[in-house]
Amino acid sequence: MAEPKVNELMEKIVSLSKRRGLIFQSSEIYGGINGFWDYGPLGAELKRNVKELWWQSMTRDREDVVGLDATIITHPKVWEASGHTSTFSDPMVDCKDCRGRFRADQLEGTPCPKKPSKMVTECSAEKTAPRAFNLMFKTYVGPVETEDNVAYLRPETAQAIFVQFKNVSEVSRQKIPFGICQIGKAFRNEINPRNYTFRSREFEQMELEFFIKPDEVAHAKEGAPGEDVSTDSPEPNWGWKQWHQYWVEQRLSWYKSIGLPADALELHWQSDDELAHYARATVDIMYKFPFGVQELEGVAARSNYDLTQHQEHSGKSMEYFDEESKARYIPHVIEPSAGVDRMVLALICNAYHEAMIPNAKGVPEKRVVMRFDPKVAPIKVGVFPLLKNKPELVDKAKCVYDMLKVHVASFYDETGAIGKRYARQDEIGTPYCVTIDFDTLGEKAELLDTVTLRERDSTEQSRVPIKELLSILKAGLGLP
Ligand code: GAP
């Protein structure tokens, strides 16, 4: 089930990710399963950091957004109401020769399973006409496998937010405009999983549904989609275009805050024929991956389509009474919807650097340095005793490690030459390393209880007192 080799850089990234425990193929010992990936020890930390930073900025830092943690399996009527049962499908064709099944709109870049060096488009074998293939994973709830018991693994986290809109708005006592956000797994039976974790069958989403006033209540100044509307400070009476623009800007600046450079990010305004039927406008935030410029997140103006659908299908009112305008309405929604796995992949691709770094003998060597922004780096600090066979050094290093590890993700390493240990940490993107040597123990009296602090990107080393170490590290890591 190996993926085709997209390019050399991606090969290096995939190999490093496996070697250093960022990402493994799911069920690898059984040959893998296409479209499913596991995060190893470092990948789990990286992913957790991304989710925590998103959660912090989307809800904890804001007074107008609250969180939700809903189930993966819901009542199947949710997907009837949302339109997923009837329309969440991709056109697919079957090859009558190799029996492969391919997305009709992606034949161009898809290699033939029989002859991987050839693209499906180059193969002359007969193909079926395109047929709609529903992407939702089906299962049964309870012991009896009948049509009545069919349920689906959610293909997006968004719908549970709409379904719980009434409950959340009542208990949180939020007033429109306000949002509900959620992080969680989503499942799509993608016909052609591709580009490593980019298009997977099981992935995680981070979604916000931000409920706003409908146009007739908002009375807002509107511009054309994409027109520069001032969105410096949010106002309750903004119309959908301003809120949409506002969220595009918020999300873009968040990506920059976690270390993705502005020149690697692009906005793509979906054209009328790309837009989903419920969307008034959608802006995709794109990242320049080694395999092309691809979507990280979609920011959609979804009108009041979903709440209206759930009102109709459930028979329960989704109306909101606006105290201020004394109007009753079904709120409209702006939806920034991001994929955790794509974000993690973008961070890994962006961090990957090959640098010439002097080895122990001072000879420059080509090495991989993962230049993660310190906020997302899986490990923040490596702690080393200069020598592992000197108990005084080991004891002191363990003391420093114990002091740091309760505050920041730390890693203790005593094996190999010190240069090797730095190299190992560079390769996983650890921003700082601390070495405990004989001067720490007072060999030079004036250096007693000081350590060497090495910075990953500059490779600069400085001598700092242990009692100031934590505050210096926190400042460098951007922590309070
Ligand atoms: N609720 C709206 C929604 O789900 P989407 O554009 O289908 O919109 C949103 O998905 C985000 O979820 C995408 O921008 C992407 O980051 C992520 N995503 C979607 N399908 C994915 C897949 N097969 N593998 C990994 N991430 C995916």
Short mmCIF file of C-alpha atoms and ligand atoms in Angstrom, two decimals:
data_model
loop_
_atom_site.label_atom_id
_atom_site.label_comp_id
_atom_site.label_asym_id
_atom_site.label_seq_id
_atom_site.Cartn_x
_atom_site.Cartn_y
_atom_site.Cartn_z
CA MET A 1 0.00 0.00 0.00
CA ALA A 2 3.00 2.27 -0.41
CA GLU A 3 2.28 5.74 -1.79
CA PRO A 4 3.84 6.85 -5.06
CA LYS A 5 7.02 8.88 -4.64
CA VAL A 6 5.84 12.45 -5.08
CA ASN A 7 9.18 14.15 -4.81
CA GLU A 8 12.48 13.86 -3.07
CA LEU A 9 11.71 16.36 -0.34
CA MET A 10 8.49 14.58 0.59
CA GLU A 11 10.40 11.29 0.70
CA LYS A 12 12.87 12.79 3.15
CA ILE A 13 10.08 14.21 5.28
CA VAL A 14 8.19 10.91 5.34
CA SER A 15 11.34 9.02 6.25
CA LEU A 16 12.35 11.45 9.01
CA SER A 17 8.79 11.40 10.40
CA LYS A 18 8.93 7.64 10.72
CA ARG A 19 12.50 7.46 12.00
CA ARG A 20 11.94 10.05 14.71
CA GLY A 21 8.44 8.95 15.76
CA LEU A 22 6.31 11.73 14.33
CA ILE A 23 4.07 9.68 12.04
CA PHE A 24 3.75 5.93 11.43
CA GLN A 25 1.64 4.05 8.95
CA SER A 26 -1.36 2.59 10.76
CA SER A 27 -1.20 -1.21 11.23
CA GLU A 28 2.24 -1.22 9.64
CA ILE A 29 3.10 -4.77 10.75
CA TYR A 30 0.11 -5.99 8.71
CA GLY A 31 1.16 -4.07 5.62
CA GLY A 32 -0.62 -0.85 6.51
CA ILE A 33 -4.12 0.35 5.68
CA ASN A 34 -4.47 3.02 3.05
CA GLY A 35 -5.51 6.45 4.33
CA PHE A 36 -4.87 5.83 8.04
CA TRP A 37 -1.92 7.18 10.02
CA ASP A 38 -0.72 6.99 13.62
CA TYR A 39 1.15 9.71 15.45
CA GLY A 40 4.21 8.46 17.35
CA PRO A 41 5.53 9.89 20.63
CA LEU A 42 6.70 13.16 19.08
CA GLY A 43 3.82 13.45 16.63
CA ALA A 44 1.36 13.08 19.49
CA GLU A 45 3.03 16.01 21.30
CA LEU A 46 3.10 18.15 18.15
CA LYS A 47 -0.55 17.46 17.39
CA ARG A 48 -1.57 18.17 20.97
CA ASN A 49 0.29 21.50 20.87
CA VAL A 50 -1.53 22.49 17.68
CA LYS A 51 -4.93 21.62 19.14
CA GLU A 52 -4.21 23.40 22.41
CA LEU A 53 -3.05 26.56 20.64
CA TRP A 54 -6.19 26.55 18.48
CA TRP A 55 -8.46 25.95 21.46
CA GLN A 56 -6.75 28.71 23.44
CA SER A 57 -7.11 31.28 20.69
CA MET A 58 -10.59 30.23 19.55
CA THR A 59 -12.36 29.96 22.86
CA ARG A 60 -10.35 30.64 26.02
CA ASP A 61 -8.98 33.95 24.76
CA ARG A 62 -12.44 35.03 23.60
CA GLU A 63 -15.60 35.90 25.44
CA ASP A 64 -17.82 35.17 22.46
CA VAL A 65 -16.93 31.52 21.74
CA VAL A 66 -17.67 28.42 23.83
CA GLY A 67 -16.63 24.80 23.33
CA LEU A 68 -18.40 21.51 22.64
CA ASP A 69 -17.27 17.88 22.64
CA ALA A 70 -19.89 15.82 20.83
CA THR A 71 -20.09 12.18 19.75
CA ILE A 72 -18.71 10.74 16.54
CA ILE A 73 -21.89 8.74 15.90
CA THR A 74 -25.13 10.70 15.90
CA HIS A 75 -28.72 10.00 14.97
CA PRO A 76 -28.62 9.18 11.23
CA LYS A 77 -31.26 11.84 10.59
CA VAL A 78 -28.57 14.44 11.27
CA TRP A 79 -26.95 13.45 7.97
CA GLU A 80 -30.24 13.41 6.11
CA ALA A 81 -30.93 16.95 7.28
CA SER A 82 -27.43 18.17 6.46
CA GLY A 83 -27.62 16.69 2.99
CA HIS A 84 -24.68 14.32 3.50
CA THR A 85 -26.73 11.15 2.95
CA SER A 86 -27.85 12.28 -0.48
CA THR A 87 -25.04 14.52 -1.68
CA PHE A 88 -21.77 13.85 0.17
CA SER A 89 -20.24 11.93 -2.65
CA ASP A 90 -17.41 11.99 -5.15
CA PRO A 91 -17.77 10.90 -8.78
CA MET A 92 -15.79 7.72 -9.27
CA VAL A 93 -14.85 5.47 -12.17
CA ASP A 94 -13.80 1.82 -12.11
CA CYS A 95 -11.08 0.44 -14.37
CA LYS A 96 -12.27 -2.77 -16.01
CA ASP A 97 -8.71 -4.04 -16.35
CA CYS A 98 -7.01 -3.48 -12.97
CA ARG A 99 -10.33 -3.17 -11.02
CA GLY A 100 -9.03 0.03 -9.41
CA ARG A 101 -11.55 2.67 -8.36
CA PHE A 102 -10.56 6.30 -8.92
CA ARG A 103 -11.95 9.76 -8.46
CA ALA A 104 -13.17 10.89 -11.85
CA ASP A 105 -11.88 14.42 -11.22
CA GLN A 106 -8.41 13.26 -10.13
CA LEU A 107 -7.49 10.73 -12.79
CA GLU A 108 -4.69 12.97 -13.99
CA GLY A 109 -2.37 12.63 -10.98
CA THR A 110 -3.29 9.07 -10.00
CA PRO A 111 -0.85 6.23 -10.71
CA CYS A 112 -2.14 2.94 -12.08
CA PRO A 113 -2.09 0.25 -9.34
CA LYS A 114 -0.83 -2.32 -11.86
CA LYS A 115 1.90 -0.13 -13.37
CA PRO A 116 2.69 2.55 -10.76
CA SER A 117 5.05 4.37 -13.14
CA LYS A 118 2.03 5.15 -15.38
CA MET A 119 -0.86 7.49 -14.60
CA VAL A 120 -4.41 6.15 -14.89
CA THR A 121 -5.06 8.69 -17.66
CA GLU A 122 -2.38 7.05 -19.84
CA CYS A 123 -3.93 3.61 -19.54
CA SER A 124 -6.15 2.63 -22.45
CA ALA A 125 -8.26 0.08 -20.50
CA GLU A 126 -11.98 0.66 -20.48
CA LYS A 127 -13.43 2.66 -17.54
CA THR A 128 -17.00 2.78 -16.26
CA ALA A 129 -18.98 6.02 -16.48
CA PRO A 130 -18.61 8.18 -13.32
CA ARG A 131 -20.90 7.16 -10.47
CA ALA A 132 -21.59 8.93 -7.17
CA PHE A 133 -19.85 7.24 -4.24
CA ASN A 134 -20.94 8.32 -0.75
CA LEU A 135 -17.96 9.13 1.43
CA MET A 136 -19.54 8.40 4.80
CA PHE A 137 -18.43 5.31 6.72
CA LYS A 138 -21.44 3.18 7.63
CA THR A 139 -21.87 1.12 10.74
CA TYR A 140 -24.68 -0.45 12.78
CA VAL A 141 -25.77 0.60 16.24
CA GLY A 142 -26.70 -2.41 18.41
CA PRO A 143 -26.38 -6.11 17.65
CA VAL A 144 -28.75 -6.33 14.67
CA GLU A 145 -27.38 -5.36 11.29
CA THR A 146 -30.54 -4.05 9.64
CA GLU A 147 -31.17 -0.89 7.63
CA ASP A 148 -33.03 0.54 10.66
CA ASN A 149 -29.82 0.36 12.70
CA VAL A 150 -27.52 2.01 10.17
CA ALA A 151 -25.47 4.91 11.53
CA TYR A 152 -22.54 6.89 10.18
CA LEU A 153 -19.18 8.02 11.50
CA ARG A 154 -19.33 11.80 11.24
CA PRO A 155 -17.74 13.24 8.09
CA GLU A 156 -17.42 16.65 9.79
CA THR A 157 -17.68 17.87 13.38
CA ALA A 158 -19.80 20.85 12.35
CA GLN A 159 -23.22 19.19 12.35
CA ALA A 160 -23.17 18.32 16.05
CA ILE A 161 -22.65 22.01 16.75
CA PHE A 162 -25.79 22.90 14.77
CA VAL A 163 -27.72 20.10 16.43
CA GLN A 164 -26.73 21.37 19.90
CA PHE A 165 -27.15 25.04 19.02
CA LYS A 166 -30.25 25.48 21.20
CA ASN A 167 -28.81 23.74 24.25
CA VAL A 168 -25.51 25.58 24.07
CA SER A 169 -27.03 29.01 23.48
CA GLU A 170 -29.37 28.51 26.47
CA VAL A 171 -26.78 27.26 28.95
CA SER A 172 -23.99 29.61 27.94
CA ARG A 173 -26.25 32.68 27.94
CA GLN A 174 -24.34 33.96 24.95
CA LYS A 175 -25.99 36.50 22.69
CA ILE A 176 -25.71 36.52 18.89
CA PRO A 177 -23.08 37.04 17.57
CA PHE A 178 -21.32 34.15 19.30
CA GLY A 179 -19.63 30.92 18.35
CA ILE A 180 -19.37 27.25 19.30
CA CYS A 181 -16.16 25.41 18.53
CA GLN A 182 -15.12 21.81 18.57
CA ILE A 183 -12.08 19.62 17.94
CA GLY A 184 -12.56 15.99 17.01
CA LYS A 185 -12.22 13.08 14.66
CA ALA A 186 -13.95 13.00 11.30
CA PHE A 187 -14.11 10.13 8.82
CA ARG A 188 -14.38 10.12 5.05
CA ASN A 189 -14.04 7.08 2.88
CA GLU A 190 -11.87 8.98 0.42
CA ILE A 191 -11.51 7.18 -2.89
CA ASN A 192 -7.89 8.19 -3.35
CA PRO A 193 -6.15 8.99 -0.06
CA ARG A 194 -2.98 10.78 -1.10
CA ASN A 195 -0.08 13.01 -0.27
CA TYR A 196 0.85 11.30 3.00
CA THR A 197 -1.54 12.46 5.73
CA PHE A 198 -2.96 15.30 3.60
CA ARG A 199 -6.00 13.35 2.42
CA SER A 200 -6.72 10.64 4.96
CA ARG A 201 -9.76 8.55 5.72
CA GLU A 202 -9.63 9.27 9.43
CA PHE A 203 -8.55 12.76 10.45
CA GLU A 204 -9.22 15.48 12.96
CA GLN A 205 -11.00 18.76 12.44
CA MET A 206 -11.04 21.98 14.43
CA GLU A 207 -14.22 23.84 13.58
CA LEU A 208 -15.93 26.99 14.70
CA GLU A 209 -19.54 27.81 13.88
CA PHE A 210 -19.89 31.53 14.53
CA PHE A 211 -23.56 32.53 14.61
CA ILE A 212 -24.44 36.00 13.36
CA LYS A 213 -27.49 38.15 12.67
CA PRO A 214 -29.20 37.73 9.31
CA ASP A 215 -28.85 40.63 6.87
CA GLU A 216 -32.25 42.13 7.57
CA VAL A 217 -31.43 42.44 11.30
CA ALA A 218 -27.75 43.33 10.95
CA HIS A 219 -28.36 46.44 8.79
CA ALA A 220 -24.68 46.41 8.06
CA LYS A 221 -22.61 48.16 5.45
CA GLU A 222 -21.77 45.48 2.92
CA GLY A 223 -19.04 45.26 0.33
CA ALA A 224 -18.61 42.78 -2.48
CA PRO A 225 -16.97 39.46 -1.51
CA GLY A 226 -13.26 40.08 -1.15
CA GLU A 227 -13.69 43.83 -0.89
CA ASP A 228 -11.69 45.37 1.89
CA VAL A 229 -14.12 45.96 4.74
CA SER A 230 -12.75 47.31 7.99
CA THR A 231 -12.66 44.43 10.46
CA ASP A 232 -10.43 45.80 13.17
CA SER A 233 -12.77 45.42 16.09
CA PRO A 234 -15.83 43.18 15.96
CA GLU A 235 -19.26 44.78 16.16
CA PRO A 236 -22.46 42.88 16.94
CA ASN A 237 -24.30 44.40 13.98
CA TRP A 238 -21.81 43.40 11.35
CA GLY A 239 -23.24 41.66 8.32
CA TRP A 240 -21.96 38.37 7.00
CA LYS A 241 -19.32 39.85 4.70
CA GLN A 242 -17.60 41.68 7.52
CA TRP A 243 -17.72 38.67 9.84
CA HIS A 244 -16.44 36.48 7.03
CA GLN A 245 -13.56 38.82 6.30
CA TYR A 246 -12.86 39.14 10.03
CA TRP A 247 -12.53 35.37 10.45
CA VAL A 248 -10.33 35.01 7.38
CA GLU A 249 -7.98 37.60 8.88
CA GLN A 250 -8.09 36.04 12.35
CA ARG A 251 -7.28 32.62 11.01
CA LEU A 252 -4.52 33.86 8.74
CA SER A 253 -2.80 35.65 11.59
CA TRP A 254 -3.13 32.52 13.74
CA TYR A 255 -1.27 30.47 11.13
CA LYS A 256 1.50 33.05 11.16
CA SER A 257 1.57 32.94 14.97
CA ILE A 258 2.39 29.22 14.94
CA GLY A 259 5.30 29.73 12.58
CA LEU A 260 3.95 29.37 9.03
CA PRO A 261 5.49 32.22 7.02
CA ALA A 262 3.22 34.68 5.19
CA ASP A 263 4.84 33.86 1.85
CA ALA A 264 3.91 30.17 2.18
CA LEU A 265 0.23 30.99 2.76
CA GLU A 266 -2.33 31.98 0.13
CA LEU A 267 -6.02 32.81 0.08
CA HIS A 268 -8.24 31.25 -2.53
CA TRP A 269 -11.70 32.71 -3.03
CA GLN A 270 -13.87 29.88 -4.29
CA SER A 271 -15.58 30.62 -7.60
CA ASP A 272 -19.34 30.19 -8.00
CA ASP A 273 -18.95 26.70 -9.45
CA GLU A 274 -16.66 25.60 -6.58
CA LEU A 275 -18.99 26.84 -3.83
CA ALA A 276 -21.08 24.34 -1.87
CA HIS A 277 -24.80 24.87 -2.49
CA TYR A 278 -25.32 26.40 0.97
CA ALA A 279 -22.29 28.71 0.87
CA ARG A 280 -22.45 32.40 0.00
CA ALA A 281 -18.67 32.69 -0.05
CA THR A 282 -15.76 30.46 0.93
CA VAL A 283 -12.13 31.42 1.29
CA ASP A 284 -9.63 28.58 1.43
CA ILE A 285 -6.45 29.19 3.36
CA MET A 286 -3.78 27.41 1.33
CA TYR A 287 -0.24 26.35 2.17
CA LYS A 288 2.63 25.72 -0.25
CA PHE A 289 3.26 22.03 0.44
CA PRO A 290 6.15 20.34 -1.42
CA PHE A 291 3.44 18.61 -3.53
CA GLY A 292 1.66 21.87 -4.42
CA VAL A 293 -0.41 24.70 -2.98
CA GLN A 294 -3.22 22.97 -1.10
CA GLU A 295 -6.04 23.77 1.31
CA LEU A 296 -5.41 23.91 5.06
CA GLU A 297 -8.71 25.40 6.06
CA GLY A 298 -11.95 26.69 4.55
CA VAL A 299 -13.68 29.77 5.92
CA ALA A 300 -17.27 29.54 4.69
CA ALA A 301 -20.28 31.82 4.99
CA ARG A 302 -22.89 29.07 5.35
CA SER A 303 -26.02 31.28 5.56
CA ASN A 304 -28.69 29.74 7.82
CA TYR A 305 -28.84 26.58 5.74
CA ASP A 306 -27.87 24.05 8.41
CA LEU A 307 -30.03 25.35 11.25
CA THR A 308 -32.99 25.67 8.87
CA GLN A 309 -32.49 22.09 7.70
CA HIS A 310 -32.34 20.80 11.28
CA GLN A 311 -35.44 22.78 12.20
CA GLU A 312 -37.32 21.22 9.28
CA HIS A 313 -36.10 17.66 9.85
CA SER A 314 -36.37 17.59 13.64
CA GLY A 315 -39.50 19.69 13.98
CA LYS A 316 -37.70 21.65 16.76
CA SER A 317 -37.41 25.39 16.47
CA MET A 318 -33.92 26.72 15.86
CA GLU A 319 -35.06 30.31 16.16
CA TYR A 320 -33.31 32.77 18.34
CA PHE A 321 -34.97 35.75 20.02
CA ASP A 322 -32.79 38.82 19.72
CA GLU A 323 -33.48 40.99 22.78
CA GLU A 324 -31.82 44.01 21.28
CA SER A 325 -33.72 44.18 18.01
CA LYS A 326 -36.78 42.26 19.32
CA ALA A 327 -36.49 40.10 16.23
CA ARG A 328 -36.90 36.32 16.02
CA TYR A 329 -34.70 34.64 13.45
CA ILE A 330 -32.61 31.62 12.50
CA PRO A 331 -29.01 32.81 12.83
CA HIS A 332 -26.59 32.76 9.94
CA VAL A 333 -23.16 31.26 10.36
CA ILE A 334 -19.51 31.82 9.46
CA GLU A 335 -17.47 28.63 9.64
CA PRO A 336 -13.67 28.49 9.85
CA SER A 337 -13.01 24.75 9.44
CA ALA A 338 -9.46 23.46 9.74
CA GLY A 339 -7.82 20.04 9.58
CA VAL A 340 -5.40 19.17 12.38
CA ASP A 341 -3.50 16.62 10.32
CA ARG A 342 -2.98 19.04 7.43
CA MET A 343 -1.76 21.67 9.83
CA VAL A 344 0.67 19.22 11.44
CA LEU A 345 1.91 18.22 7.99
CA ALA A 346 2.37 21.88 7.00
CA LEU A 347 4.33 22.49 10.21
CA ILE A 348 6.55 19.48 9.56
CA CYS A 349 7.18 20.51 5.92
CA ASN A 350 7.87 24.09 6.97
CA ALA A 351 10.24 23.06 9.77
CA TYR A 352 12.38 20.78 7.60
CA HIS A 353 15.81 22.30 6.92
CA GLU A 354 19.15 20.88 5.94
CA ALA A 355 22.00 22.88 7.46
CA MET A 356 25.79 22.67 7.51
CA ILE A 357 26.69 22.37 11.17
CA PRO A 358 30.23 21.80 12.55
CA ASN A 359 30.70 18.35 14.11
CA ALA A 360 32.81 17.65 17.24
CA LYS A 361 35.99 18.14 15.20
CA GLY A 362 34.74 21.46 13.84
CA VAL A 363 34.12 20.05 10.34
CA PRO A 364 30.81 21.24 8.82
CA GLU A 365 28.36 18.38 8.29
CA LYS A 366 25.01 18.30 6.50
CA ARG A 367 22.33 17.78 9.13
CA VAL A 368 18.57 18.03 9.38
CA VAL A 369 17.24 20.73 11.67
CA MET A 370 13.51 20.88 12.25
CA ARG A 371 12.89 24.58 12.80
CA PHE A 372 9.55 24.29 14.56
CA ASP A 373 8.23 27.45 16.13
CA PRO A 374 8.98 26.91 19.86
CA LYS A 375 5.22 27.03 20.58
CA VAL A 376 4.57 23.87 18.58
CA ALA A 377 7.89 22.03 19.07
CA PRO A 378 7.17 18.56 20.53
CA ILE A 379 10.03 18.84 23.05
CA LYS A 380 11.04 22.28 24.30
CA VAL A 381 14.30 21.48 26.06
CA GLY A 382 16.87 18.67 26.10
CA VAL A 383 18.87 18.21 29.31
CA PHE A 384 22.27 16.48 29.23
CA PRO A 385 25.01 15.66 31.70
CA LEU A 386 28.34 16.12 29.91
CA LEU A 387 29.36 12.54 30.83
CA LYS A 388 27.14 9.67 31.88
CA ASN A 389 29.77 7.91 34.00
CA LYS A 390 30.15 10.80 36.46
CA PRO A 391 27.40 10.40 39.07
CA GLU A 392 27.75 14.04 40.26
CA LEU A 393 27.01 15.29 36.71
CA VAL A 394 24.15 12.83 36.25
CA ASP A 395 22.57 13.74 39.62
CA LYS A 396 22.79 17.45 38.90
CA ALA A 397 21.39 17.01 35.36
CA LYS A 398 18.49 14.95 36.71
CA CYS A 399 17.77 17.71 39.25
CA VAL A 400 17.63 20.28 36.45
CA TYR A 401 15.47 17.96 34.35
CA ASP A 402 13.06 17.37 37.26
CA MET A 403 12.82 21.11 37.83
CA LEU A 404 12.06 21.85 34.14
CA LYS A 405 9.82 18.94 33.17
CA VAL A 406 6.86 20.08 35.26
CA HIS A 407 6.81 23.36 33.34
CA VAL A 408 7.86 22.50 29.79
CA ALA A 409 8.10 19.28 27.74
CA SER A 410 11.68 18.18 28.50
CA PHE A 411 13.88 15.28 27.45
CA TYR A 412 16.77 13.80 29.38
CA ASP A 413 19.60 12.24 27.36
CA GLU A 414 22.95 10.98 28.59
CA THR A 415 24.04 8.71 25.75
CA GLY A 416 26.65 9.50 23.10
CA ALA A 417 28.93 12.46 22.54
CA ILE A 418 27.43 15.83 23.34
CA GLY A 419 27.50 16.85 19.65
CA LYS A 420 25.44 13.75 18.77
CA ARG A 421 22.93 14.65 21.45
CA TYR A 422 22.58 18.19 20.05
CA ALA A 423 22.15 16.70 16.58
CA ARG A 424 19.42 14.35 17.80
CA GLN A 425 17.51 17.25 19.33
CA ASP A 426 17.99 19.45 16.23
CA GLU A 427 16.49 16.68 14.16
CA ILE A 428 13.28 16.71 16.21
CA GLY A 429 13.17 20.50 16.47
CA THR A 430 13.95 20.98 20.17
CA PRO A 431 14.55 24.75 20.51
CA TYR A 432 16.91 24.56 23.53
CA CYS A 433 19.45 22.19 25.03
CA VAL A 434 21.00 22.47 28.48
CA THR A 435 24.33 20.85 29.36
CA ILE A 436 25.54 20.24 32.87
CA ASP A 437 29.35 20.10 33.05
CA PHE A 438 32.14 20.28 35.62
CA ASP A 439 31.84 24.06 35.86
CA THR A 440 28.22 23.56 36.95
CA LEU A 441 29.65 21.62 39.90
CA GLY A 442 32.05 24.48 40.70
CA GLU A 443 35.28 23.47 38.96
CA LYS A 444 35.54 27.17 38.15
CA ALA A 445 34.12 28.67 41.31
CA GLU A 446 32.54 31.64 39.51
CA LEU A 447 30.54 29.25 37.27
CA LEU A 448 29.06 27.16 40.12
CA ASP A 449 25.41 26.32 39.41
CA THR A 450 25.48 27.63 35.87
CA VAL A 451 24.77 25.57 32.75
CA THR A 452 25.37 25.84 29.01
CA LEU A 453 22.23 26.83 27.14
CA ARG A 454 22.31 26.10 23.41
CA GLU A 455 19.85 27.58 20.96
CA ARG A 456 18.81 25.37 18.04
CA ASP A 457 18.70 27.78 15.08
CA SER A 458 21.75 29.93 15.85
CA THR A 459 23.61 27.05 17.59
CA GLU A 460 24.82 29.77 19.96
CA GLN A 461 25.76 28.77 23.47
CA SER A 462 25.58 30.90 26.59
CA ARG A 463 26.27 30.33 30.25
CA VAL A 464 23.23 30.88 32.48
CA PRO A 465 22.57 30.39 36.20
CA ILE A 466 20.27 27.43 36.97
CA LYS A 467 18.06 29.68 39.06
CA GLU A 468 17.33 31.84 36.00
CA LEU A 469 17.03 28.94 33.55
CA LEU A 470 13.27 28.48 33.69
CA SER A 471 12.46 32.15 33.19
CA ILE A 472 14.98 32.43 30.32
CA LEU A 473 13.47 29.35 28.67
CA LYS A 474 9.91 30.56 29.15
CA ALA A 475 10.78 33.91 27.58
CA GLY A 476 12.38 32.15 24.59
CA LEU A 477 9.42 29.80 24.23
CA GLY A 478 6.87 32.62 24.40
CA LEU A 479 5.31 31.21 27.57
CA PRO A 480 3.84 33.38 30.36
N1 GAP B 1 -17.55 21.61 7.97
C1 GAP B 1 -16.95 22.00 6.76
C2 GAP B 1 -16.01 21.00 6.23
O1 GAP B 1 -15.90 19.91 6.73
P1 GAP B 1 -14.20 20.63 4.39
O2 GAP B 1 -13.54 21.62 3.47
O3 GAP B 1 -14.78 19.40 3.78
O4 GAP B 1 -15.29 21.46 5.17
C3 GAP B 1 -12.58 21.17 6.34
O5 GAP B 1 -13.15 20.20 5.52
C4 GAP B 1 -11.12 20.86 6.58
O6 GAP B 1 -10.98 19.52 7.06
C5 GAP B 1 -10.26 20.93 5.34
O7 GAP B 1 -9.84 22.25 5.05
C6 GAP B 1 -9.10 20.04 5.72
O8 GAP B 1 -8.15 20.76 6.49
C7 GAP B 1 -9.76 18.99 6.59
N2 GAP B 1 -10.01 17.78 5.78
C8 GAP B 1 -11.08 17.54 4.99
N3 GAP B 1 -10.96 16.32 4.43
C9 GAP B 1 -9.80 15.79 4.85
C10 GAP B 1 -9.11 14.55 4.62
N4 GAP B 1 -9.63 13.60 3.85
N5 GAP B 1 -7.93 14.36 5.24
C11 GAP B 1 -7.39 15.28 6.05
N6 GAP B 1 -7.99 16.47 6.32
C12 GAP B 1 -9.18 16.73 5.72
#
